[in-house]
PDB file of C-alpha atoms in Angstrom:
ATOM      1  CA  MET B1461      77.649-128.600 139.022  1.00 40.00           C
ATOM      2  CA  ALA B1462      78.215-124.844 139.031  1.00 56.00           C
ATOM      3  CA  LEU B1463      78.697-123.141 135.682  1.00 67.00           C
ATOM      4  CA  THR B1464      81.053-120.251 136.313  1.00 75.00           C
ATOM      5  CA  TRP B1465      83.585-118.442 134.156  1.00 72.00           C
ATOM      6  CA  ASP B1466      86.986-120.083 133.869  1.00 71.00           C
ATOM      7  CA  ASP B1467      90.345-118.354 134.254  1.00 69.00           C
ATOM      8  CA  SER B1468      90.680-117.722 130.506  1.00 67.00           C
ATOM      9  CA  ALA B1469      87.413-115.768 130.149  1.00 72.00           C
ATOM     10  CA  GLU B1470      87.886-112.110 129.167  1.00 78.00           C
ATOM     11  CA  GLY B1471      86.733-109.269 131.428  1.00 92.00           C
ATOM     12  CA  VAL B1472      85.877-111.464 134.396  1.00 94.00           C
ATOM     13  CA  LEU B1473      86.077-109.943 137.857  1.00 96.00           C
ATOM     14  CA  GLU B1474      86.652-112.450 140.646  1.00 96.00           C
ATOM     15  CA  LEU B1475      85.139-111.245 143.898  1.00 97.00           C
ATOM     16  CA  PRO B1476      86.708-112.134 147.279  1.00 97.00           C
ATOM     17  CA  SER B1477      84.082-114.872 147.770  1.00 97.00           C
ATOM     18  CA  GLY B1478      85.227-116.555 144.550  1.00 96.00           C
ATOM     19  CA  ARG B1479      82.124-115.528 142.617  1.00 97.00           C
ATOM     20  CA  ARG B1480      82.949-114.395 139.090  1.00 96.00           C
ATOM     21  CA  VAL B1481      81.124-111.800 137.019  1.00 97.00           C
ATOM     22  CA  ARG B1482      81.988-110.878 133.452  1.00 97.00           C
ATOM     23  CA  GLY B1483      81.873-107.193 132.631  1.00 97.00           C
ATOM     24  CA  ARG B1484      81.853-106.021 129.042  1.00 95.00           C
ATOM     25  CA  GLY B1485      80.871-103.328 126.621  1.00 96.00           C
ATOM     26  CA  LEU B1486      78.025-104.100 124.253  1.00 95.00           C
ATOM     27  CA  ARG B1487      79.843-102.172 121.505  1.00 94.00           C
ATOM     28  CA  GLU B1488      82.652-104.719 121.733  1.00 91.00           C
ATOM     29  CA  VAL B1489      82.666-108.065 119.963  1.00 89.00           C
ATOM     30  CA  MET B1490      81.221-110.844 122.109  1.00 88.00           C
ATOM     31  CA  PRO B1491      84.164-112.512 123.864  1.00 89.00           C
ATOM     32  CA  PRO B1492      84.962-116.073 122.825  1.00 87.00           C
ATOM     33  CA  GLY B1493      83.793-118.944 124.962  1.00 86.00           C
ATOM     34  CA  PRO B1494      80.483-119.920 126.485  1.00 90.00           C
ATOM     35  CA  GLN B1495      77.468-117.640 126.627  1.00 92.00           C
ATOM     36  CA  PRO B1496      76.331-116.280 129.963  1.00 96.00           C
ATOM     37  CA  ASP B1497      73.509-117.986 131.818  1.00 96.00           C
ATOM     38  CA  PHE B1498      72.167-114.564 132.844  1.00 97.00           C
ATOM     39  CA  GLY B1499      72.903-110.960 131.916  1.00 97.00           C
ATOM     40  CA  LEU B1500      72.225-107.573 133.490  1.00 98.00           C
ATOM     41  CA  TYR B1501      72.200-104.744 130.942  1.00 98.00           C
ATOM     42  CA  LEU B1502      72.577-101.110 131.946  1.00 98.00           C
ATOM     43  CA  LEU B1503      71.288 -98.836 129.200  1.00 97.00           C
ATOM     44  CA  GLY B1504      69.135 -95.764 128.720  1.00 96.00           C
ATOM     45  CA  HIS B1505      66.979 -97.751 126.276  1.00 94.00           C
ATOM     46  CA  GLU B1506      65.808-101.339 126.153  1.00 93.00           C
ATOM     47  CA  PRO B1507      68.619-103.591 124.867  1.00 92.00           C
ATOM     48  CA  ARG B1508      68.455-105.937 121.921  1.00 91.00           C
ATOM     49  CA  PRO B1509      67.181-109.392 122.833  1.00 93.00           C
ATOM     50  CA  VAL B1510      69.770-111.993 123.829  1.00 94.00           C
ATOM     51  CA  ALA B1511      69.582-115.791 123.762  1.00 94.00           C
ATOM     52  CA  TRP B1512      69.792-116.126 127.575  1.00 96.00           C
ATOM     53  CA  PRO B1513      67.709-114.821 130.482  1.00 97.00           C
ATOM     54  CA  SER B1514      68.434-111.189 131.221  1.00 97.00           C
ATOM     55  CA  ARG B1515      67.335-108.090 133.070  1.00 96.00           C
ATOM     56  CA  TRP B1516      67.460-104.468 131.939  1.00 97.00           C
ATOM     57  CA  LEU B1517      68.085-101.496 134.208  1.00 96.00           C
ATOM     58  CA  ARG B1518      67.336 -98.045 132.801  1.00 96.00           C
ATOM     59  CA  TRP B1519      70.608 -96.209 133.264  1.00 96.00           C
ATOM     60  CA  ARG B1520      71.701 -93.341 131.009  1.00 94.00           C
ATOM     61  CA  ASP B1521      75.331 -93.116 129.935  1.00 93.00           C
ATOM     62  CA  PHE B1522      77.561 -91.264 132.442  1.00 91.00           C
ATOM     63  CA  TRP B1523      74.779 -91.126 135.060  1.00 93.00           C
ATOM     64  CA  LEU B1524      73.271 -93.270 137.788  1.00 95.00           C
ATOM     65  CA  PRO B1525      70.459 -95.832 137.677  1.00 95.00           C
ATOM     66  CA  SER B1526      67.071 -94.186 137.272  1.00 93.00           C
ATOM     67  CA  ASP B1527      65.603 -96.457 139.977  1.00 95.00           C
ATOM     68  CA  ARG B1528      68.108 -97.085 142.755  1.00 94.00           C
ATOM     69  CA  THR B1529      65.883 -99.577 144.558  1.00 96.00           C
ATOM     70  CA  ALA B1530      65.548-101.652 141.385  1.00 96.00           C
ATOM     71  CA  ALA B1531      69.315-101.379 140.863  1.00 97.00           C
ATOM     72  CA  ALA B1532      70.070-102.687 144.357  1.00 97.00           C
ATOM     73  CA  GLY B1533      67.726-105.630 143.734  1.00 97.00           C
ATOM     74  CA  ALA B1534      69.310-106.358 140.352  1.00 98.00           C
ATOM     75  CA  PHE B1535      72.828-106.254 141.838  1.00 98.00           C
ATOM     76  CA  ARG B1536      71.786-108.616 144.633  1.00 98.00           C
ATOM     77  CA  GLU B1537      70.205-111.007 142.080  1.00 98.00           C
ATOM     78  CA  LEU B1538      73.348-110.960 139.928  1.00 98.00           C
ATOM     79  CA  TRP B1539      75.550-111.592 142.972  1.00 98.00           C
ATOM     80  CA  GLU B1540      73.373-114.525 144.080  1.00 98.00           C
ATOM     81  CA  ARG B1541      73.313-116.047 140.580  1.00 97.00           C
ATOM     82  CA  ALA B1542      77.111-115.685 140.292  1.00 97.00           C
ATOM     83  CA  GLU B1543      77.540-118.392 142.914  1.00 96.00           C
ATOM     84  CA  ALA B1544      76.438-121.091 140.462  1.00 95.00           C
ATOM     85  CA  GLU B1545      75.936-119.447 137.049  1.00 96.00           C
ATOM     86  CA  ARG B1546      77.930-117.602 134.395  1.00 96.00           C
ATOM     87  CA  VAL B1547      76.671-114.046 134.726  1.00 97.00           C
ATOM     88  CA  GLU B1548      77.599-110.826 133.003  1.00 97.00           C
ATOM     89  CA  VAL B1549      76.902-107.140 133.429  1.00 98.00           C
ATOM     90  CA  ALA B1550      77.266-104.774 130.485  1.00 97.00           C
ATOM     91  CA  CYS B1551      76.671-101.251 129.251  1.00 97.00           C
ATOM     92  CA  LEU B1552      77.756 -99.776 125.907  1.00 96.00           C
ATOM     93  CA  GLY B1553      81.404 -99.152 126.746  1.00 96.00           C
ATOM     94  CA  GLY B1554      81.942-101.516 129.676  1.00 95.00           C
ATOM     95  CA  ARG B1555      83.524 -98.867 131.918  1.00 96.00           C
ATOM     96  CA  GLY B1556      81.306 -96.380 133.747  1.00 97.00           C
ATOM     97  CA  ARG B1557      77.995 -98.089 134.390  1.00 97.00           C
ATOM     98  CA  THR B1558      79.470-101.585 134.256  1.00 98.00           C
ATOM     99  CA  GLY B1559      82.316-100.602 136.588  1.00 98.00           C
ATOM    100  CA  THR B1560      79.873 -98.960 138.984  1.00 98.00           C
ATOM    101  CA  ALA B1561      77.711-102.092 139.061  1.00 98.00           C
ATOM    102  CA  LEU B1562      80.772-104.293 139.596  1.00 98.00           C
ATOM    103  CA  ALA B1563      81.885-102.054 142.468  1.00 98.00           C
ATOM    104  CA  CYS B1564      78.440-102.412 144.060  1.00 98.00           C
ATOM    105  CA  LEU B1565      78.743-106.193 143.669  1.00 98.00           C
ATOM    106  CA  ALA B1566      82.106-105.997 145.423  1.00 98.00           C
ATOM    107  CA  VAL B1567      80.428-104.137 148.304  1.00 98.00           C
ATOM    108  CA  ILE B1568      77.742-106.830 148.525  1.00 98.00           C
ATOM    109  CA  ASP B1569      80.568-109.383 148.560  1.00 98.00           C
ATOM    110  CA  GLY B1570      82.245-107.703 151.534  1.00 98.00           C
ATOM    111  CA  VAL B1571      84.717-105.222 150.050  1.00 98.00           C
ATOM    112  CA  PRO B1572      84.537-101.990 152.090  1.00 98.00           C
ATOM    113  CA  ALA B1573      82.554 -99.394 150.094  1.00 97.00           C
ATOM    114  CA  ARG B1574      85.412 -96.875 150.164  1.00 97.00           C
ATOM    115  CA  ARG B1575      87.749 -99.466 148.581  1.00 98.00           C
ATOM    116  CA  ALA B1576      85.345-101.018 146.074  1.00 98.00           C
ATOM    117  CA  VAL B1577      86.157 -98.705 143.139  1.00 98.00           C
ATOM    118  CA  ASP B1578      89.894 -99.288 143.583  1.00 98.00           C
ATOM    119  CA  PHE B1579      89.232-103.037 143.792  1.00 98.00           C
ATOM    120  CA  VAL B1580      87.351-102.977 140.472  1.00 98.00           C
ATOM    121  CA  ARG B1581      89.955-100.781 138.779  1.00 97.00           C
ATOM    122  CA  ALA B1582      92.735-103.128 139.907  1.00 97.00           C
ATOM    123  CA  ASN B1583      90.949-106.375 139.048  1.00 96.00           C
ATOM    124  CA  TYR B1584      88.630-105.564 136.119  1.00 96.00           C
ATOM    125  CA  ARG B1585      89.542-102.453 134.157  1.00 95.00           C
ATOM    126  CA  GLU B1586      91.708 -99.482 135.029  1.00 94.00           C
ATOM    127  CA  GLY B1587      89.247 -96.840 133.786  1.00 92.00           C
ATOM    128  CA  ALA B1588      86.172 -98.364 135.438  1.00 96.00           C
ATOM    129  CA  VAL B1589      83.726 -96.050 137.274  1.00 96.00           C
ATOM    130  CA  GLU B1590      84.186 -92.920 135.175  1.00 95.00           C
ATOM    131  CA  MET B1591      82.284 -90.152 136.928  1.00 96.00           C
ATOM    132  CA  PRO B1592      82.718 -88.712 140.453  1.00 96.00           C
ATOM    133  CA  TRP B1593      79.009 -89.205 141.194  1.00 97.00           C
ATOM    134  CA  GLN B1594      79.304 -92.871 140.218  1.00 97.00           C
ATOM    135  CA  LYS B1595      82.103 -93.249 142.769  1.00 97.00           C
ATOM    136  CA  ARG B1596      79.977 -91.499 145.428  1.00 97.00           C
ATOM    137  CA  TYR B1597      77.082 -93.816 144.567  1.00 97.00           C
ATOM    138  CA  VAL B1598      79.287 -96.840 145.317  1.00 98.00           C
ATOM    139  CA  VAL B1599      80.489 -95.356 148.616  1.00 97.00           C
ATOM    140  CA  ARG B1600      76.905 -94.608 149.649  1.00 96.00           C
ATOM    141  CA  PHE B1601      75.735 -98.017 148.374  1.00 94.00           C
ATOM    142  CA  GLY B1602      77.629 -99.590 151.273  1.00 77.00           C
TER     143      GLY B1602
END
């Protein structure tokens, strides 16, 4: 049986395929409900340990991933896991880096790259993908 986020989970983006990914800010209180089965953390420094399997991408605040090949692989892994697991992606604030990653997941899921940022802003968080170069990264990701 697949363990995915239910409709009441906070910060969950549902992709067109039905996969669900929770986005959040690590500065925020952990949302109520079940823990993720896997997390992808986007920080300029190694994150604190969590009680579930996770992956860290070096990604400074307001910038782009330091290793774009590793980022593409991490996004693909998160997308694949989202089919049957509760997965989350998070940075400190839950907007710029998290929104950019969610937009890349939307592209992987079939959303046209030029519409992915708008899709994430409409379905996850209005202020997601903060910087112009993050938006360009998503467009070029496709």
